[in-house]
Short mmCIF file of C-alpha atoms and ligand atoms in Angstrom, two decimals:
data_model
loop_
_atom_site.label_atom_id
_atom_site.label_comp_id
_atom_site.label_asym_id
_atom_site.label_seq_id
_atom_site.Cartn_x
_atom_site.Cartn_y
_atom_site.Cartn_z
CA UNK A 1 146.51 118.16 110.42
CA UNK A 2 150.07 117.18 111.80
CA UNK A 3 150.10 113.33 112.18
CA UNK A 4 151.80 111.99 115.04
CA UNK A 5 151.05 109.14 117.39
CA UNK A 6 149.76 106.39 114.96
CA UNK A 7 153.18 106.43 113.20
CA UNK A 8 155.43 106.42 116.24
CA UNK A 9 156.17 103.42 118.55
CA UNK A 10 155.63 103.70 122.32
CA UNK A 11 159.38 103.73 122.48
CA UNK A 12 159.97 106.50 120.15
CA UNK A 13 157.29 108.69 121.60
CA UNK A 14 158.79 108.10 125.25
CA UNK A 15 162.40 108.94 123.85
CA UNK A 16 161.00 112.32 122.18
CA UNK A 17 159.09 112.85 125.43
CA UNK A 18 162.26 112.29 127.58
CA UNK A 19 164.57 114.53 125.20
CA UNK A 20 161.94 117.66 125.11
CA UNK A 21 159.26 117.50 127.67
CA UNK A 22 159.86 118.83 131.09
CA UNK A 23 156.72 117.32 133.12
CA UNK A 24 154.90 118.70 136.16
CA UNK A 25 155.44 116.99 139.23
CA UNK A 26 157.73 114.61 137.94
CA UNK A 27 161.18 113.64 138.24
CA UNK A 28 162.92 114.11 135.06
CA UNK A 29 165.66 111.55 135.45
CA UNK A 30 163.06 108.98 136.60
CA UNK A 31 160.71 109.53 133.43
CA UNK A 32 163.51 109.25 131.18
CA UNK A 33 164.90 106.19 132.54
CA UNK A 34 161.45 104.43 132.76
CA UNK A 35 159.63 106.26 129.83
CA UNK A 36 156.41 107.95 130.62
CA UNK A 37 152.75 106.07 130.45
CA UNK A 38 151.28 107.38 127.25
CA UNK A 39 147.61 107.85 127.30
CA UNK A 40 146.35 108.00 123.70
CA UNK A 41 142.36 107.87 123.86
CA UNK A 42 139.67 107.84 126.28
CA UNK A 43 135.80 107.03 126.18
CA UNK A 44 133.50 107.29 128.96
CA UNK A 45 135.27 105.97 132.12
CA UNK A 46 138.18 104.14 130.42
CA UNK A 47 141.63 105.09 129.14
CA UNK A 48 143.84 103.33 126.47
CA UNK A 49 147.62 103.59 126.65
CA UNK A 50 149.87 103.59 123.47
CA UNK A 51 150.12 99.98 123.78
CA UNK A 52 146.40 99.50 123.69
CA UNK A 53 146.07 98.56 127.36
CA UNK A 54 142.79 99.75 128.89
CA UNK A 55 142.41 101.56 132.29
CA UNK A 56 139.54 102.37 134.31
CA UNK A 57 140.27 105.76 135.24
CA UNK A 58 139.63 106.10 139.15
CA UNK A 59 140.90 109.55 138.99
CA UNK A 60 138.69 111.44 136.33
CA UNK A 61 141.78 112.57 134.89
CA UNK A 62 143.10 114.93 137.79
CA UNK A 63 139.83 115.01 139.61
CA UNK A 64 138.35 116.97 136.62
CA UNK A 65 136.81 114.97 134.13
CA UNK A 66 133.38 114.55 135.89
CA UNK A 67 131.28 113.81 132.64
CA UNK A 68 133.56 111.21 131.35
CA UNK A 69 135.63 111.13 128.23
CA UNK A 70 134.08 111.54 124.55
CA UNK A 71 131.05 113.66 125.45
CA UNK A 72 130.12 114.97 121.94
CA UNK A 73 127.94 117.71 123.19
CA UNK A 74 131.24 119.44 124.70
CA UNK A 75 133.20 119.03 121.55
CA UNK A 76 130.02 120.60 119.47
CA UNK A 77 129.85 123.41 121.90
CA UNK A 78 133.70 124.22 121.51
CA UNK A 79 133.65 123.88 117.80
CA UNK A 80 130.32 126.02 117.24
CA UNK A 81 131.87 128.82 119.71
CA UNK A 82 135.39 128.62 117.85
CA UNK A 83 133.66 129.50 114.78
CA UNK A 84 131.42 132.49 116.15
CA UNK A 85 134.05 133.64 118.27
CA UNK A 86 137.26 131.90 119.17
CA UNK A 87 138.59 134.72 121.15
CA UNK A 88 137.90 137.94 122.63
CA UNK A 89 139.08 139.37 125.74
CA UNK A 90 136.95 140.81 128.77
CA UNK A 91 139.43 143.72 129.66
CA UNK A 92 138.50 147.45 129.37
CA UNK A 93 134.95 147.14 129.58
CA UNK A 94 134.34 144.65 126.70
CA UNK A 95 132.88 141.31 127.10
CA UNK A 96 130.80 138.66 125.13
CA UNK A 97 127.72 136.23 125.39
CA UNK A 98 129.53 133.08 126.75
CA UNK A 99 131.16 135.00 129.48
CA UNK A 100 127.91 136.68 130.49
CA UNK A 101 125.86 133.67 130.22
CA UNK A 102 128.33 131.51 132.33
CA UNK A 103 128.66 134.40 134.95
CA UNK A 104 124.91 134.46 135.37
CA UNK A 105 124.52 130.68 135.93
CA UNK A 106 127.22 130.50 138.35
CA UNK A 107 125.62 133.04 140.24
CA UNK A 108 122.25 131.14 140.27
CA UNK A 109 124.10 127.84 141.08
CA UNK A 110 126.47 128.76 143.75
CA UNK A 111 125.13 128.93 147.28
CA UNK A 112 124.12 132.00 149.41
CA UNK A 113 124.61 135.23 147.78
CA UNK A 114 127.96 134.23 145.68
CA UNK A 115 126.58 136.32 142.91
CA UNK A 116 129.48 137.55 141.17
CA UNK A 117 132.54 135.79 139.31
CA UNK A 118 136.02 136.62 138.14
CA UNK A 119 137.33 134.31 135.49
CA UNK A 120 140.63 132.81 135.22
CA UNK A 121 142.19 130.06 133.21
CA UNK A 122 142.88 127.65 136.23
CA UNK A 123 142.19 127.13 139.79
CA UNK A 124 145.86 128.41 140.52
CA UNK A 125 145.08 131.71 138.97
CA UNK A 126 141.78 131.78 140.58
CA UNK A 127 143.57 131.63 144.21
CA UNK A 128 146.40 134.27 143.10
CA UNK A 129 143.28 136.31 142.16
CA UNK A 130 141.70 135.62 145.50
CA UNK A 131 144.73 136.59 147.34
CA UNK A 132 144.99 140.11 145.81
CA UNK A 133 141.02 140.44 145.89
CA UNK A 134 140.62 139.94 149.59
CA UNK A 135 143.51 142.45 150.32
CA UNK A 136 142.26 145.05 148.07
CA UNK A 137 138.97 144.64 149.69
CA UNK A 138 140.20 145.39 153.22
CA UNK A 139 142.38 148.17 151.61
CA UNK A 140 139.09 149.60 150.23
CA UNK A 141 137.68 149.67 153.70
CA UNK A 142 140.63 151.28 154.95
CA UNK A 143 142.48 148.49 156.52
CA UNK A 144 145.26 147.81 154.38
CA UNK A 145 147.28 146.15 157.13
CA UNK A 146 144.60 143.37 157.38
CA UNK A 147 146.49 141.44 154.86
CA UNK A 148 147.76 138.24 156.27
CA UNK A 149 145.95 134.91 154.79
CA UNK A 150 145.92 131.87 157.03
CA UNK A 151 145.76 128.39 155.41
CA UNK A 152 146.61 124.96 156.47
CA UNK A 153 149.60 122.33 156.33
CA UNK A 154 149.07 119.94 153.68
CA UNK A 155 146.56 121.79 151.73
CA UNK A 156 146.65 122.28 147.98
CA UNK A 157 145.84 125.51 146.21
CA UNK A 158 147.75 125.41 142.97
CA UNK A 159 151.42 125.79 141.64
CA UNK A 160 151.66 129.44 140.72
CA UNK A 161 153.76 131.59 143.21
CA UNK A 162 150.77 132.90 145.28
CA UNK A 163 148.77 129.47 144.95
CA UNK A 164 151.68 127.37 146.35
CA UNK A 165 152.13 129.89 149.07
CA UNK A 166 148.82 129.47 149.78
CA UNK A 167 149.16 125.59 149.81
CA UNK A 168 150.89 124.05 152.93
CA UNK A 169 152.93 121.38 150.92
CA UNK A 170 156.34 121.63 152.43
CA UNK A 171 157.97 119.87 149.46
CA UNK A 172 156.59 122.48 147.34
CA UNK A 173 157.87 125.32 149.65
CA UNK A 174 161.31 123.75 149.59
CA UNK A 175 161.77 124.98 145.79
CA UNK A 176 161.77 128.45 144.91
CA UNK A 177 161.66 130.27 148.15
CA UNK A 178 158.17 129.83 149.29
CA UNK A 179 155.66 130.74 150.88
CA UNK A 180 156.03 134.64 150.10
CA UNK A 181 155.24 136.94 152.96
CA UNK A 182 151.83 137.13 154.79
CA UNK A 183 150.49 133.64 154.51
CA UNK A 184 150.72 131.35 157.55
CA UNK A 185 149.67 127.67 158.20
CA UNK A 186 147.90 125.83 160.82
CA UNK A 187 147.57 122.08 161.24
CA UNK A 188 145.08 120.17 159.23
CA UNK A 189 141.95 118.08 160.34
CA UNK A 190 143.55 114.83 159.63
CA UNK A 191 142.19 112.34 162.16
CA UNK A 192 143.44 109.17 160.95
CA UNK A 193 147.01 110.61 160.64
CA UNK A 194 147.25 112.89 163.57
CA UNK A 195 144.23 112.31 165.97
CA UNK A 196 146.20 110.44 168.58
CA UNK A 197 143.62 109.48 171.40
CA UNK A 198 141.04 112.18 170.48
CA UNK A 199 137.72 111.03 169.46
CA UNK A 200 137.18 112.49 165.93
CA UNK A 201 134.59 114.97 167.26
CA UNK A 202 137.13 116.44 169.76
CA UNK A 203 139.91 116.46 167.35
CA UNK A 204 138.06 118.41 164.86
CA UNK A 205 137.18 121.04 167.51
CA UNK A 206 140.79 121.00 168.58
CA UNK A 207 142.06 121.59 165.14
CA UNK A 208 139.34 124.24 164.23
CA UNK A 209 140.42 126.24 167.41
CA UNK A 210 143.99 126.32 166.34
CA UNK A 211 142.52 129.09 163.58
CA UNK A 212 141.35 131.13 166.68
CA UNK A 213 144.71 130.80 168.42
CA UNK A 214 146.60 132.08 164.99
CA UNK A 215 144.07 134.91 164.58
CA UNK A 216 144.60 135.71 168.35
CA UNK A 217 148.54 135.45 167.80
CA UNK A 218 148.37 137.68 164.56
CA UNK A 219 145.50 140.06 165.62
CA UNK A 220 142.10 140.47 164.35
CA UNK A 221 143.07 143.49 162.75
CA UNK A 222 145.87 141.89 160.48
CA UNK A 223 144.21 138.85 159.22
CA UNK A 224 142.21 139.11 155.77
CA UNK A 225 140.96 135.73 155.41
CA UNK A 226 141.33 131.91 155.99
CA UNK A 227 141.52 129.60 153.10
CA UNK A 228 140.39 125.96 153.03
CA UNK A 229 139.44 123.24 150.71
CA UNK A 230 135.95 121.64 152.22
CA UNK A 231 137.72 118.16 151.71
CA UNK A 232 141.66 118.11 151.10
CA UNK A 233 142.06 116.38 147.54
CA UNK A 234 145.73 116.26 146.59
CA UNK A 235 146.60 115.99 150.44
CA UNK A 236 144.93 112.64 150.60
CA UNK A 237 140.98 113.01 150.62
CA UNK A 238 141.10 114.44 154.29
CA UNK A 239 137.60 114.53 155.46
CA UNK A 240 137.39 116.69 158.49
CA UNK A 241 135.63 115.46 161.51
CA UNK A 242 131.74 116.86 161.60
CA UNK A 243 132.59 119.26 164.25
CA UNK A 244 135.31 121.09 162.23
CA UNK A 245 133.42 123.25 159.60
CA UNK A 246 130.80 124.64 162.05
CA UNK A 247 133.61 125.89 164.38
CA UNK A 248 135.70 127.18 161.59
CA UNK A 249 132.74 129.26 160.34
CA UNK A 250 132.10 130.72 163.99
CA UNK A 251 135.51 131.70 164.07
CA UNK A 252 135.66 133.46 160.83
CA UNK A 253 132.36 135.12 161.53
CA UNK A 254 133.25 136.35 164.96
CA UNK A 255 136.71 137.69 164.20
CA UNK A 256 135.50 139.21 160.82
CA UNK A 257 137.76 137.15 158.62
CA UNK A 258 136.79 136.34 155.00
CA UNK A 259 136.29 132.69 154.39
CA UNK A 260 137.59 131.53 151.19
CA UNK A 261 136.63 127.98 150.33
CA UNK A 262 138.67 126.29 147.68
CA UNK A 263 136.20 124.19 145.85
CA UNK A 264 138.24 123.41 142.82
CA UNK A 265 137.78 119.50 143.35
CA UNK A 266 134.68 119.65 145.02
CA UNK A 267 132.61 121.88 143.07
CA UNK A 268 130.04 120.86 140.72
CA UNK A 269 128.98 117.54 142.03
CA UNK A 270 132.13 115.83 143.43
CA UNK A 271 130.82 115.49 147.14
CA UNK A 272 127.24 114.72 145.57
CA UNK A 273 125.76 118.20 145.89
CA UNK A 274 126.56 121.27 143.48
CA UNK A 275 129.07 122.30 146.03
CA UNK A 276 130.78 120.75 149.19
CA UNK A 277 129.76 124.11 151.05
CA UNK A 278 126.40 122.64 150.83
CA UNK A 279 127.66 119.25 152.09
CA UNK A 280 129.34 120.73 155.18
CA UNK A 281 127.02 123.58 155.42
CA UNK A 282 129.68 126.28 155.04
CA UNK A 283 129.11 129.85 154.15
CA UNK A 284 132.02 131.21 152.12
CA UNK A 285 132.65 134.69 150.96
CA UNK A 286 134.79 133.69 148.10
CA UNK A 287 134.79 130.21 146.53
CA UNK A 288 137.42 129.15 144.20
CA UNK A 289 136.47 126.74 141.25
CA UNK A 290 137.89 125.20 138.24
CA UNK A 291 138.61 121.53 137.07
CA UNK A 292 135.01 120.16 137.05
CA UNK A 293 133.44 123.55 135.71
CA UNK A 294 134.39 122.26 132.15
CA UNK A 295 134.93 118.77 133.12
CA UNK A 296 138.26 119.18 132.35
CA UNK A 297 137.57 119.71 128.57
CA UNK A 298 139.20 123.17 128.75
CA UNK A 299 141.11 125.12 131.12
CA UNK A 300 138.79 127.49 133.01
CA UNK A 301 138.67 128.86 136.57
CA UNK A 302 136.09 130.83 138.31
CA UNK A 303 136.27 132.92 141.74
CA UNK A 304 132.65 133.04 142.72
CA UNK A 305 132.42 136.32 144.95
CA UNK A 306 129.72 137.33 147.18
CA UNK A 307 127.55 140.50 147.16
CA UNK A 308 129.30 142.09 150.48
CA UNK A 309 132.72 141.83 149.06
CA UNK A 310 132.00 142.40 145.16
CA UNK A 311 129.75 145.43 146.38
CA UNK A 312 132.69 147.12 148.25
CA UNK A 313 135.37 146.67 145.44
CA UNK A 314 132.66 148.11 143.08
CA UNK A 315 131.85 151.29 145.04
CA UNK A 316 135.32 151.60 146.56
CA UNK A 317 137.84 149.76 144.51
CA UNK A 318 138.28 151.63 141.36
CA UNK A 319 139.79 149.56 138.57
CA UNK A 320 140.76 146.04 139.62
CA UNK A 321 144.50 146.01 138.34
CA UNK A 322 144.18 142.49 137.50
CA UNK A 323 143.29 139.93 134.70
CA UNK A 324 144.32 137.30 132.66
CA UNK A 325 144.45 137.07 128.59
CA UNK A 326 142.13 134.04 128.97
CA UNK A 327 139.74 135.38 131.91
CA UNK A 328 136.37 134.38 130.29
CA UNK A 329 137.96 132.83 127.27
CA UNK A 330 134.65 132.07 124.91
CA UNK A 331 135.19 128.72 124.04
CA UNK A 332 136.38 127.66 127.74
CA UNK A 333 132.84 129.30 128.72
CA UNK A 334 130.78 127.73 126.05
CA UNK A 335 132.05 124.37 127.13
CA UNK A 336 131.24 124.98 130.79
CA UNK A 337 128.03 126.16 130.16
CA UNK A 338 127.45 122.85 128.31
CA UNK A 339 128.87 121.01 131.12
CA UNK A 340 126.60 122.43 133.79
CA UNK A 341 123.80 121.89 131.17
CA UNK A 342 124.48 118.38 130.87
CA UNK A 343 124.97 117.79 134.86
CA UNK A 344 121.32 119.03 135.09
CA UNK A 345 119.64 117.58 132.08
CA UNK A 346 121.09 114.31 132.83
CA UNK A 347 120.00 114.83 136.80
CA UNK A 348 123.47 113.57 137.58
CA UNK A 349 123.72 114.94 140.99
CA UNK A 350 120.14 113.64 142.04
CA UNK A 351 121.20 110.49 140.81
CA UNK A 352 124.58 110.42 142.80
CA UNK A 353 122.37 111.25 145.97
CA UNK A 354 119.91 108.67 145.52
CA UNK A 355 121.99 105.84 143.96
CA UNK A 356 125.51 105.93 143.04
CA UNK A 357 127.24 107.65 146.03
CA UNK A 358 125.53 105.36 148.56
CA UNK A 359 126.69 102.37 146.26
CA UNK A 360 130.07 103.25 146.01
CA UNK A 361 130.29 104.11 149.84
CA UNK A 362 128.84 100.72 150.44
CA UNK A 363 131.28 98.96 148.19
CA UNK A 364 134.33 101.08 149.10
CA UNK A 365 133.94 100.45 152.91
CA UNK A 366 134.52 96.69 152.11
CA UNK A 367 137.78 97.52 151.36
CA UNK A 368 138.46 98.16 155.06
CA UNK A 369 138.13 94.36 155.72
CA UNK A 370 141.63 94.14 153.71
CA UNK A 371 144.36 93.23 155.88
CA UNK A 372 146.45 96.27 154.71
CA UNK A 373 143.98 98.66 155.25
CA UNK A 374 143.65 100.88 158.17
CA UNK A 375 140.72 102.81 157.19
CA UNK A 376 138.39 103.53 154.38
CA UNK A 377 136.63 106.83 153.98
CA UNK A 378 134.68 108.59 151.59
CA UNK A 379 132.57 111.88 150.83
CA UNK A 380 130.53 111.34 147.81
CA UNK A 381 132.67 110.46 144.87
CA UNK A 382 135.93 111.02 146.53
CA UNK A 383 137.39 108.50 148.93
CA UNK A 384 140.64 107.17 150.34
CA UNK A 385 142.15 104.00 152.03
CA UNK A 386 144.92 104.02 154.28
CA UNK A 387 147.74 101.27 153.83
CA UNK A 388 149.00 100.07 157.01
CA UNK A 389 151.50 96.99 157.71
CA UNK A 390 149.62 96.90 161.21
CA UNK A 391 145.89 96.96 160.99
CA UNK A 392 144.96 96.98 164.64
CA UNK A 393 147.35 99.55 165.85
CA UNK A 394 147.15 101.48 162.04
CA UNK A 395 150.62 102.06 162.31
CA UNK A 396 152.72 103.71 159.56
CA UNK A 397 155.36 101.85 157.50
CA UNK A 398 158.78 101.43 158.91
CA UNK A 399 160.48 102.55 155.55
CA UNK A 400 160.20 105.69 153.58
CA UNK A 401 156.74 107.21 153.70
CA UNK A 402 155.01 106.85 150.24
CA UNK A 403 157.23 103.76 149.45
CA UNK A 404 154.18 101.32 149.88
CA UNK A 405 151.95 103.73 148.10
CA UNK A 406 153.89 103.70 144.88
CA UNK A 407 154.11 100.12 144.79
CA UNK A 408 150.51 99.83 145.10
CA UNK A 409 149.88 102.63 142.45
CA UNK A 410 152.02 100.88 139.94
CA UNK A 411 150.32 97.45 140.81
CA UNK A 412 146.85 99.16 140.10
CA UNK A 413 148.15 100.69 136.83
CA UNK A 414 149.55 97.20 135.59
CA UNK A 415 145.76 95.52 136.75
CA UNK A 416 144.25 98.11 134.54
CA UNK A 417 143.30 100.96 137.26
CA UNK A 418 144.10 104.20 137.79
CA UNK A 419 144.07 105.02 141.56
CA UNK A 420 146.49 107.70 142.99
CA UNK A 421 148.85 107.30 145.83
CA UNK A 422 149.32 110.19 148.33
CA UNK A 423 152.01 109.21 150.64
CA UNK A 424 150.70 105.54 151.86
CA UNK A 425 147.31 106.83 151.30
CA UNK A 426 145.38 105.60 147.78
CA UNK A 427 142.82 107.79 146.60
CA UNK A 428 139.85 107.90 144.00
CA UNK A 429 137.84 110.68 142.61
CA UNK A 430 135.94 108.78 139.47
CA UNK A 431 133.94 110.40 136.91
CA UNK A 432 130.55 111.19 138.18
CA UNK A 433 129.03 109.07 135.60
CA UNK A 434 130.57 106.02 136.76
CA UNK A 435 127.99 103.11 136.64
CA UNK A 436 127.11 100.46 139.36
CA UNK A 437 128.95 97.57 137.03
CA UNK A 438 131.80 99.95 136.77
CA UNK A 439 132.09 100.61 140.48
CA UNK A 440 132.07 96.85 140.84
CA UNK A 441 134.91 96.56 138.61
CA UNK A 442 136.86 99.31 140.52
CA UNK A 443 136.19 97.67 143.66
CA UNK A 444 137.40 94.28 142.25
CA UNK A 445 140.53 95.83 140.64
CA UNK A 446 141.16 97.39 143.98
CA UNK A 447 140.88 94.07 146.01
CA UNK A 448 143.18 92.47 143.59
CA UNK A 449 145.55 95.17 143.58
CA UNK A 450 145.83 95.28 147.43
CA UNK A 451 146.36 91.38 147.71
CA UNK A 452 149.36 91.65 145.16
CA UNK A 453 150.71 94.86 146.88
CA UNK A 454 150.67 92.92 150.19
CA UNK A 455 152.57 90.28 148.64
CA UNK A 456 155.15 92.52 146.93
CA UNK A 457 155.49 94.19 150.28
CA UNK A 458 156.09 90.79 152.24
CA UNK A 459 158.72 89.85 149.75
CA UNK A 460 160.54 92.92 149.82
CA UNK A 461 160.51 93.08 153.72
CA UNK A 462 158.67 96.13 153.61
CA UNK A 463 155.25 94.75 155.81
CA UNK A 464 157.09 96.30 159.14
CA UNK A 465 155.30 99.10 161.33
CA UNK A 466 157.07 101.46 163.26
CA UNK A 467 155.46 100.53 166.48
C1 PLP B 1 143.98 121.48 141.37
C2 PLP B 1 143.88 122.18 142.51
C3 PLP B 1 144.06 123.44 142.38
C4 PLP B 1 144.89 124.10 141.14
O1 PLP B 1 144.14 124.28 139.96
P1 PLP B 1 144.89 124.17 138.51
O2 PLP B 1 143.94 124.18 137.58
O3 PLP B 1 145.69 123.14 138.49
O4 PLP B 1 145.74 125.43 138.74
C5 PLP B 1 143.66 124.34 143.22
N1 PLP B 1 142.90 123.99 144.68
C6 PLP B 1 142.74 122.97 144.41
C7 PLP B 1 141.95 122.33 145.76
C8 PLP B 1 143.14 121.82 143.63
O5 PLP B 1 142.53 120.76 143.75
#
């Protein structure tokens, strides 16, 4: 095996990284100046960096390592499959047992009649597939002009050209000429930030009805689908008011618009159900999944497709001129199967429902008492707190948006907690196997970090609000 980290110091590694590695979602100049944080091993819910500092991973990597680190069963499943058949494709009428068995299993687990699966290498790719699939579906029905996909501002659907276009992140669209044509965005159901004087229930309905306005503006005969995350993840764990999803469902049904639910984060247990579509009682036509599907151990994505859509594609679609070399990669499928098996065998979702998720919710809510916190919200095992300089008015900071969040994030890191910042919102999405004592530790570290953040903001004169 090539030998690397142990022989090199952190600084040597950082220098090499700065010289040769272009990072995703990272300012290259900044990383060169400060040096990347190097994570070198992990076990359970903990990470260790290259200087030996231990961190509690409140983000499960990037919302994906749901079973925690160091699961030998997943390693064994991969090793065994690598020896048996490390690669074969699923193009041109061929297949292999791991892809077959995973497709069958996903059909059983998914709600409703999402019985068919198209495999990809990631969530982004799965959404690229979905865009082409819904347009092809309407073409098959003689309606090729029914091609527009409606999404939402501040949505995250991935980083490929189609997925980033489906997403509603303005700072992403600003690079590379996005979005591509045929995709529009409506406002998000972010009550804390945008609710104004409306009650949460009123606001949820109002934001859902923007979908109907947009469909009316474009025309039923032009709109192919609406895509949305049940709970926006990268957008800041935006949990919609209870009135939102039922109204969205009604509108999609009445206007014959396909509903694509992006469960890349929320799928496979994150909201304390198998899927957030169950948590919110949504009936999707297509569901995007990835991340937790393999617990992040190997890259894999899966578009789960309902019978209505799959039957039309089968009967009238001919060859779907679309596929990835790694669609249904046998090793990734074997690891995903094992990961799903562990979720069931260890009754992890049941345990979340009756024990861990309510416990985390109770502890997380205590953060709302902190003077720097305007709101604490949680859905299953994903949660957010809103930083504010004025708790009563829940006002934003006077300075640049996100400055307080970054300060808080760095302080969390220094204190041994990985908590991510999205603007001035702090979010967590810990491994689903986190224990009660580890939740206590997470909350304790969060309180300590918030105290230190408040001090630092006060020292720097940043504890000022816009009102
Ligand atoms: C992460 C994410 C994606 C993109 O998945 P990748 O595997 O990074 O391509 C898509 N949708 C949602 C909701 C995500 O959180």
